[in-house]
Short mmCIF file of C-alpha atoms in Angstrom, two decimals:
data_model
loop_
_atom_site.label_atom_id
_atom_site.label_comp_id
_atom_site.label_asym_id
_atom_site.label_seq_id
_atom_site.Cartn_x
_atom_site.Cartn_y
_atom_site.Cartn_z
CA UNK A 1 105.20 95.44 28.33
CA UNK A 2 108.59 93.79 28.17
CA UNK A 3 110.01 91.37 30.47
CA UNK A 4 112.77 93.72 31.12
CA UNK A 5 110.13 96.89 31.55
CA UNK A 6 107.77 94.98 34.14
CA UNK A 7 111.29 93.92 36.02
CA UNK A 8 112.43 97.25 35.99
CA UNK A 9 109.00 98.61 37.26
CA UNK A 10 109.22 95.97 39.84
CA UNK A 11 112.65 97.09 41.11
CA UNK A 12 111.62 100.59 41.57
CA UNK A 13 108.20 99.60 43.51
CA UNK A 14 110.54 97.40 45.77
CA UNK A 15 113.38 100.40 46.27
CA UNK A 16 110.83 103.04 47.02
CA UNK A 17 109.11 100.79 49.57
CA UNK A 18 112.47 99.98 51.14
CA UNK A 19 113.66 103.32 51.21
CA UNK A 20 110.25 104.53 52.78
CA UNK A 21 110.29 101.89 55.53
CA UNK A 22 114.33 102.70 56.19
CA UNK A 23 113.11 106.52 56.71
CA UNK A 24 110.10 105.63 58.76
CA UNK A 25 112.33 103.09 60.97
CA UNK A 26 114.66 105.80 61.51
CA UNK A 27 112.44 108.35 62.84
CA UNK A 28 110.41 105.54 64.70
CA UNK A 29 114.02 104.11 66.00
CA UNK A 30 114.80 108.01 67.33
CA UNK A 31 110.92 108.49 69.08
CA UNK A 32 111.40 105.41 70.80
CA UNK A 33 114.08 106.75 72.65
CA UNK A 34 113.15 109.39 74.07
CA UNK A 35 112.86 108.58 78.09
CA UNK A 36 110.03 109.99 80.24
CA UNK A 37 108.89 113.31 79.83
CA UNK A 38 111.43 114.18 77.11
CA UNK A 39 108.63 113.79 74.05
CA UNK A 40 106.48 116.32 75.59
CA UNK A 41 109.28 118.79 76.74
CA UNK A 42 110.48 118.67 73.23
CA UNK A 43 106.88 119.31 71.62
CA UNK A 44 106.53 121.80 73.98
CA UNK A 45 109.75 123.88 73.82
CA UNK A 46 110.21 126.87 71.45
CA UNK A 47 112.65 126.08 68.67
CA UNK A 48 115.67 127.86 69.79
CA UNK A 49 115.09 126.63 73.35
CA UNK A 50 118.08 125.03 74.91
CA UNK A 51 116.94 121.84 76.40
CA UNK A 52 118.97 119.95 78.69
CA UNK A 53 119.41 116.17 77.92
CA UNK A 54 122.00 113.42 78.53
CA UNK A 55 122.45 110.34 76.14
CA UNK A 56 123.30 106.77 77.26
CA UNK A 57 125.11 104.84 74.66
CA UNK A 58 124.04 101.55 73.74
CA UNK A 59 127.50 100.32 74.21
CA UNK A 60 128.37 99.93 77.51
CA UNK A 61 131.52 98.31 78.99
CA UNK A 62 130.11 96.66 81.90
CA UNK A 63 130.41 93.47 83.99
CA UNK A 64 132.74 90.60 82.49
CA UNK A 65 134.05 92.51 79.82
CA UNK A 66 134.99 95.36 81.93
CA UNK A 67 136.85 92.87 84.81
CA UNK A 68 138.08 91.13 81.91
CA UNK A 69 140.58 94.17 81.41
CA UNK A 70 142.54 93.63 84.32
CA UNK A 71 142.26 89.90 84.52
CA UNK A 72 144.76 88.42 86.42
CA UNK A 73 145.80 91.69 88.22
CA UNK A 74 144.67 91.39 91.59
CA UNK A 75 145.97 94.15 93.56
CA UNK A 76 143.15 96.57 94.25
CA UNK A 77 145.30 99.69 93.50
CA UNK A 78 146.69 98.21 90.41
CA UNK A 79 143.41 97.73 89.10
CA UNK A 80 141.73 100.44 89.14
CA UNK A 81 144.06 102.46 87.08
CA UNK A 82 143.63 99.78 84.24
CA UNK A 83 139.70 99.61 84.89
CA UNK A 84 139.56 103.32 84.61
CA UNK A 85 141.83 103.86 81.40
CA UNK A 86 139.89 100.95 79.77
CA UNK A 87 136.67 103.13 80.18
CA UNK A 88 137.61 105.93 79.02
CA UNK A 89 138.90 104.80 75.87
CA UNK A 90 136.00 102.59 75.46
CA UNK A 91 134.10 106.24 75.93
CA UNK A 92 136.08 108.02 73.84
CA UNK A 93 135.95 105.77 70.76
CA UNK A 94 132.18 105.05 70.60
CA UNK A 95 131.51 109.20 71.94
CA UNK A 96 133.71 110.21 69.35
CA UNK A 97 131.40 111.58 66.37
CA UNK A 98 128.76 112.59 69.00
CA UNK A 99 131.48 115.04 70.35
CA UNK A 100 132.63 116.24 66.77
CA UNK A 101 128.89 117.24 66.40
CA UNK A 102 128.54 118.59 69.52
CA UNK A 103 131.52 120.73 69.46
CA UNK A 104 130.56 122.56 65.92
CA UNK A 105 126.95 123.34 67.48
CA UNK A 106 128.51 124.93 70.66
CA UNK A 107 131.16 126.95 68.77
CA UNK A 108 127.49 128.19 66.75
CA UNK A 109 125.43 128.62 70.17
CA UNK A 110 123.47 125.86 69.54
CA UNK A 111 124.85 123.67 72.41
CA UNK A 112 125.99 124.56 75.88
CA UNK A 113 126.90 122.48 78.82
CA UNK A 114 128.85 119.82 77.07
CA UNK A 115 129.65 116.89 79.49
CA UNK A 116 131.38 113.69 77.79
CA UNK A 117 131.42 111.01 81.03
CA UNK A 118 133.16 108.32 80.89
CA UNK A 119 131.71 106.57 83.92
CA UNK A 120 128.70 105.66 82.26
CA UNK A 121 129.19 106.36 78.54
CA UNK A 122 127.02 109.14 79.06
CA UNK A 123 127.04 112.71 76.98
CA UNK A 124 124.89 115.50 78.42
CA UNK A 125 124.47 119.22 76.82
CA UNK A 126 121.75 121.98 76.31
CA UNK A 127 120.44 121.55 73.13
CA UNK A 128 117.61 122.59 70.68
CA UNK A 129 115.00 119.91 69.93
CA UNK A 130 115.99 119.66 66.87
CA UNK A 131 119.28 118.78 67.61
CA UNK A 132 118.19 116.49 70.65
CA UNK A 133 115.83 114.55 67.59
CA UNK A 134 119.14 114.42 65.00
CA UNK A 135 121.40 112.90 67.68
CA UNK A 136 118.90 110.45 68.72
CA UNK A 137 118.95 108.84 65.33
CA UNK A 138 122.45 108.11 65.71
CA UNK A 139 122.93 104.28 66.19
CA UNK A 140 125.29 104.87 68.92
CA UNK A 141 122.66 106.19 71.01
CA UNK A 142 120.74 103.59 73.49
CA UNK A 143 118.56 106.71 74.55
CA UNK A 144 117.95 109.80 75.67
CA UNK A 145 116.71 111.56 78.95
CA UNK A 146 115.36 114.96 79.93
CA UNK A 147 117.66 116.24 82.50
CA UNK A 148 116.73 119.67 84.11
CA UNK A 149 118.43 121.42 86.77
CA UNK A 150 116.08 120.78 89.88
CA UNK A 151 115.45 120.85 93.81
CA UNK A 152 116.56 117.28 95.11
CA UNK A 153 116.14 118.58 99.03
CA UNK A 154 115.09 116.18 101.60
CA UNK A 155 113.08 118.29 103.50
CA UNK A 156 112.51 118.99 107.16
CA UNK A 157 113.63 116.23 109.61
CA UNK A 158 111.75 113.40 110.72
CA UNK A 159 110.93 112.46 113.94
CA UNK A 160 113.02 109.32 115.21
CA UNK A 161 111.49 106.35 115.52
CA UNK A 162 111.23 104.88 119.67
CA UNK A 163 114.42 102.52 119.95
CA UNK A 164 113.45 98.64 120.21
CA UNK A 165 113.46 96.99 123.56
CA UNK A 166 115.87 94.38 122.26
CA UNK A 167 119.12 96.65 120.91
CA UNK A 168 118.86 98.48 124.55
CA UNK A 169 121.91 96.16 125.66
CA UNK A 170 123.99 97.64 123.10
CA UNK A 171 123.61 101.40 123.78
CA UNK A 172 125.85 101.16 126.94
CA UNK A 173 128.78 98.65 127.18
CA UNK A 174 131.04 98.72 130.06
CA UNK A 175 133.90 100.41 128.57
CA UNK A 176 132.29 103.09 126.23
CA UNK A 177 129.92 105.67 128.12
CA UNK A 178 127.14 107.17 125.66
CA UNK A 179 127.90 110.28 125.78
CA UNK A 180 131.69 109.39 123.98
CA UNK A 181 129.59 107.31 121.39
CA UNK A 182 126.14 108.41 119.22
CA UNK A 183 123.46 105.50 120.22
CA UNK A 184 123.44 104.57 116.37
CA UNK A 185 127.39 104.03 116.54
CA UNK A 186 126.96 101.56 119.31
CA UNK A 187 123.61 100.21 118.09
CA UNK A 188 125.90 98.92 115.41
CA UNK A 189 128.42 97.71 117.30
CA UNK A 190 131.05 99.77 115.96
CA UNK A 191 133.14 99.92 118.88
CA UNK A 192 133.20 96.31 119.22
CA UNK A 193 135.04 96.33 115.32
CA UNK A 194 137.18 99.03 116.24
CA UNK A 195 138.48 97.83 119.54
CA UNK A 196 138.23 93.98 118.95
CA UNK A 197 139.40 93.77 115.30
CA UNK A 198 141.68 96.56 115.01
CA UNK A 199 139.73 98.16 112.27
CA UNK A 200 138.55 101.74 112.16
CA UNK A 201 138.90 102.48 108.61
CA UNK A 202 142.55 104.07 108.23
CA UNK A 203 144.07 103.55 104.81
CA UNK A 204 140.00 103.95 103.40
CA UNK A 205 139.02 107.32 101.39
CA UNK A 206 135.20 107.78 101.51
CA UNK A 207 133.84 110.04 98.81
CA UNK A 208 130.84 111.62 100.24
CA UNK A 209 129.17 112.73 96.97
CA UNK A 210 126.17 115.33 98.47
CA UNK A 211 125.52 119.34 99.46
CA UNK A 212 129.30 119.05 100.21
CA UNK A 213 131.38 118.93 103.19
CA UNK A 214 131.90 121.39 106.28
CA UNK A 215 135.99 120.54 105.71
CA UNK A 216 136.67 122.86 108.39
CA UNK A 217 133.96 121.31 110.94
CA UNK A 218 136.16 120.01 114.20
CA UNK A 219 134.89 116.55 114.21
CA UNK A 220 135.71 116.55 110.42
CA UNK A 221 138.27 118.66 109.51
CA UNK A 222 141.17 115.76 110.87
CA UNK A 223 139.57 113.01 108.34
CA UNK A 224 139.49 115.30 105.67
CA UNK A 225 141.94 113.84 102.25
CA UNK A 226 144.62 116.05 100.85
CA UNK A 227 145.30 115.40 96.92
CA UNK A 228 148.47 113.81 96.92
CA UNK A 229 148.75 115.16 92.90
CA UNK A 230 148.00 118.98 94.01
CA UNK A 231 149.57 119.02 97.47
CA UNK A 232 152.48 121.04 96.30
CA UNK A 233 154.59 120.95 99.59
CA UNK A 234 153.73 118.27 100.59
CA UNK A 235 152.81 119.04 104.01
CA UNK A 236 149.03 117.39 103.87
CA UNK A 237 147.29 120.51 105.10
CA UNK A 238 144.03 121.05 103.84
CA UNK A 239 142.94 123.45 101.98
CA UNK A 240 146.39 125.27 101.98
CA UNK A 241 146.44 128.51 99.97
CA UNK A 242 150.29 127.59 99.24
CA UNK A 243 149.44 124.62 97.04
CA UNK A 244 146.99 127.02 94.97
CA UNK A 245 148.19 128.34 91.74
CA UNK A 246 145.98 127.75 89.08
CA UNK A 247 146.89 125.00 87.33
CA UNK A 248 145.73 121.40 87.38
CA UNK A 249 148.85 119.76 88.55
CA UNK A 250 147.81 115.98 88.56
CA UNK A 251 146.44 116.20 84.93
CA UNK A 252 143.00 115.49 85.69
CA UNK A 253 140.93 118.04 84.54
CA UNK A 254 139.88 119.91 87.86
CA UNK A 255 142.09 122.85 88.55
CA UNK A 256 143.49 123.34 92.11
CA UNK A 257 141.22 120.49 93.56
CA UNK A 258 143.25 120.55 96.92
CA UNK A 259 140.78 118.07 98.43
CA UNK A 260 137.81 117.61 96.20
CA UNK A 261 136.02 119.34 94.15
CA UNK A 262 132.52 121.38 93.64
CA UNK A 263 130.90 119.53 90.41
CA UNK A 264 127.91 122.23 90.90
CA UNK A 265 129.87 125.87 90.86
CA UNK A 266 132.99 124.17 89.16
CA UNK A 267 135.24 125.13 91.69
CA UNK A 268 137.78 123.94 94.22
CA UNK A 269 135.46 124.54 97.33
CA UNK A 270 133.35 121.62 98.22
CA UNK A 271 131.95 123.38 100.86
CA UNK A 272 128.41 122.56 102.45
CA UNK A 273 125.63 125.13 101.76
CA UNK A 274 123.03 122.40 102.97
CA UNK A 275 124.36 120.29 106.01
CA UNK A 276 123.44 117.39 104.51
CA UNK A 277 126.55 116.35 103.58
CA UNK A 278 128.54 117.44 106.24
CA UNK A 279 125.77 115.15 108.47
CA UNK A 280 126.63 112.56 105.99
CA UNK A 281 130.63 112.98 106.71
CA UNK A 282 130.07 113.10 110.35
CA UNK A 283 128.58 109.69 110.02
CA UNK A 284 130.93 108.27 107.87
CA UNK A 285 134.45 109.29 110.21
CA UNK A 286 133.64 111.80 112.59
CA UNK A 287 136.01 111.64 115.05
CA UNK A 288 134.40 112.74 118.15
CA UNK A 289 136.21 115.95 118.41
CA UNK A 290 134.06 117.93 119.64
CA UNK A 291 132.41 115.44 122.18
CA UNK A 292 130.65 112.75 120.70
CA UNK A 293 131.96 110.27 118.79
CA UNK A 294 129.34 109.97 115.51
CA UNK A 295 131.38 108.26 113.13
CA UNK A 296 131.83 104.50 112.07
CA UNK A 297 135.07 104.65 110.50
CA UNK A 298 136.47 107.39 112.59
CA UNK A 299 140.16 107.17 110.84
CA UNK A 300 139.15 107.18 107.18
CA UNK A 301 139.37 109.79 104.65
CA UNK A 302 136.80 112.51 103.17
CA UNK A 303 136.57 113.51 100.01
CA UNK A 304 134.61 116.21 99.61
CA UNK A 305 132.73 116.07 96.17
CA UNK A 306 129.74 118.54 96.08
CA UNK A 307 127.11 118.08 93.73
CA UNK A 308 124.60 120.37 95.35
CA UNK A 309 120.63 119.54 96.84
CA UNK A 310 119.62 122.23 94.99
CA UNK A 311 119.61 122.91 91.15
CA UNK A 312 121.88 119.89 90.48
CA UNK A 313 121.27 117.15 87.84
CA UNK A 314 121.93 113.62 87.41
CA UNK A 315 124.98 113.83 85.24
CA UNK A 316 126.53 116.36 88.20
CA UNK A 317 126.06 113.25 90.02
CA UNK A 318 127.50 111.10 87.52
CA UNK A 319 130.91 113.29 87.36
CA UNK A 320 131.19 113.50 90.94
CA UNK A 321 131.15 109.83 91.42
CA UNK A 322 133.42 109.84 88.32
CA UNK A 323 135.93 112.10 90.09
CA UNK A 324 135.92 109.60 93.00
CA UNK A 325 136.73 106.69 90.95
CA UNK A 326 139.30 108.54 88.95
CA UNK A 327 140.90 109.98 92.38
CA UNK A 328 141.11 106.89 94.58
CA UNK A 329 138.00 106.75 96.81
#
């Protein structure tokens, strides 16, 4: 055999083992990551089955390079403007062929539920496992996660734990009776920030991202934020059927979202099916309306963003805390 035969021969030997380990690192690359139970939800689902899934990209702009963005810019409501913009073009660039792919296989019914967050760098949908497995291999992807719709309820009460001998002092000072303040109000000594240091958190929105919000509770309903961008009249009542007409008037993707928004239904009415969050709200800046005051930052804001206890997912969290950063909370 020739010199230039057995180099030949040599060359082809080398290719197909480089090819072969290329194909096998690729599919080894796309098993690896798959999170939790994803492998054996895949195995196990038929092969039209819609499965629900997010992706995490690998690149994430995060820590120093994000607060690099608005270096120098120190005002807080300056900032996050730039900090938010920043993200979602750093989403939007490296998302960009995932959502081209995405957007072909829901136009064919083989996707549903697309969600492109920009939060996280996060894209959720309903796919096939074959489709989950091809979008894995993408080198964009950091990895996937089985994300089903499930039952996140708390359950029944518990029963409170006997109050410590030495935090009795603090249940009663001489100028606030406890019947005007819950015991856990005091046991913090919030009335000593609000009365002492002037602060009771006025100029603060709180997003209170849970089962929703009772926006129409009396201890609640006075704390309650109005959207600036959607309060047409600008008369700051809430919930006012005048400022609904359909549209999204501040441009930012939630239509009529007069003072928050239901992630869960995709609707306008964060209302509480639950309690939870209303309980949560109540302790955030309840203002004692109705008899006792229960909140520590009686004059901040709500926003109501309602992700549901029941049949929500993690990326329904994601967008609601998304909507709060893009909203001013």
């Amino acid at each position: 055999m020739s010199m230039k035969m057995r180099f030949l021969g040599t060359l082809t030997i080398l290719l197909c083992v480089l090819l072969s380990a290329g194909f096998s690192a690729a599919g080894t690359d796309a098993t690896g990551k798959l999170r939790g139970e994803l492998p054996r939800v895949l195995q196990e689902a038929a092969p039209d089955e819609l499965v629900p899934v997010y992706f995490v990209l690998a690149d994430q702009l995060e820590g120093a390079a994000l607060r690099a963005r608005a270096e120098g810019v120190m005002d807080r409501s300056q900032r996050r403007p730039i900090l938010v913009q920043a993200l979602k073009e750093h989403a939007a660039a490296g998302q960009a062929r995932m959502r081209e792919i995405l957007v072909k296989l829901e136009a064919h019914k083989s996707a549903r539920r697309l969600r492109f967050l920009w939060i996280g760098n996060i894209v959720a949908a309903d796919l096939t496992p074959a489709e989950v497995l091809r979008l894995a291999e993408l080198p964009e992807v950091g990895h996937v996660s089985y994300s089903p719709k499930v039952d996140i309820s708390l359950g029944p009460p518990m029963t409170p734990a006997p109050l410590p001998e030495p935090f009795a002092p603090y249940l009663a000072p001489a100028d606030v009776g406890v019947d005007e303040v819950e015991c856990g109000v005091e046991l913090m000594r919030a009335p000593e920030v609000w009365n002492d240091l002037g602060v009771t958190g006025e100029g603060a929105t709180i997003a209170v991202v849970d089962s929703g919000v009772c926006w129409y509770h009396p201890d609640i309903e006075n704390q309650i934020w109005v959207n600036p961008g959607e309060d047409l009249d600008g008369d700051g009542v809430v919930m006012d059927a005048d400022d609904e007409n359909g549209i999204d008037d501040d441009g930012n993707g939630y239509i009529d979202d007069l003072i928050g928004y239901d992630i869960d239904n995709d609707d306008n009415d964060p209302n509480d099916d639950n309690s939870h969050g209303s309980h949560c709200a109540g302790s955030v800046a309840g203002d004692g309306t109705s008899g006792t005051q229960a909140g520590m930052a009686p004059d901040a804001r709500i926003m109501p963003v309602r992700v549901g206890l029941q049949f929500s997912d993690e990326p329904d969290v994601w967008e609601g805390m998304q909507y709060a950063a893009e909203n001013g909370a």
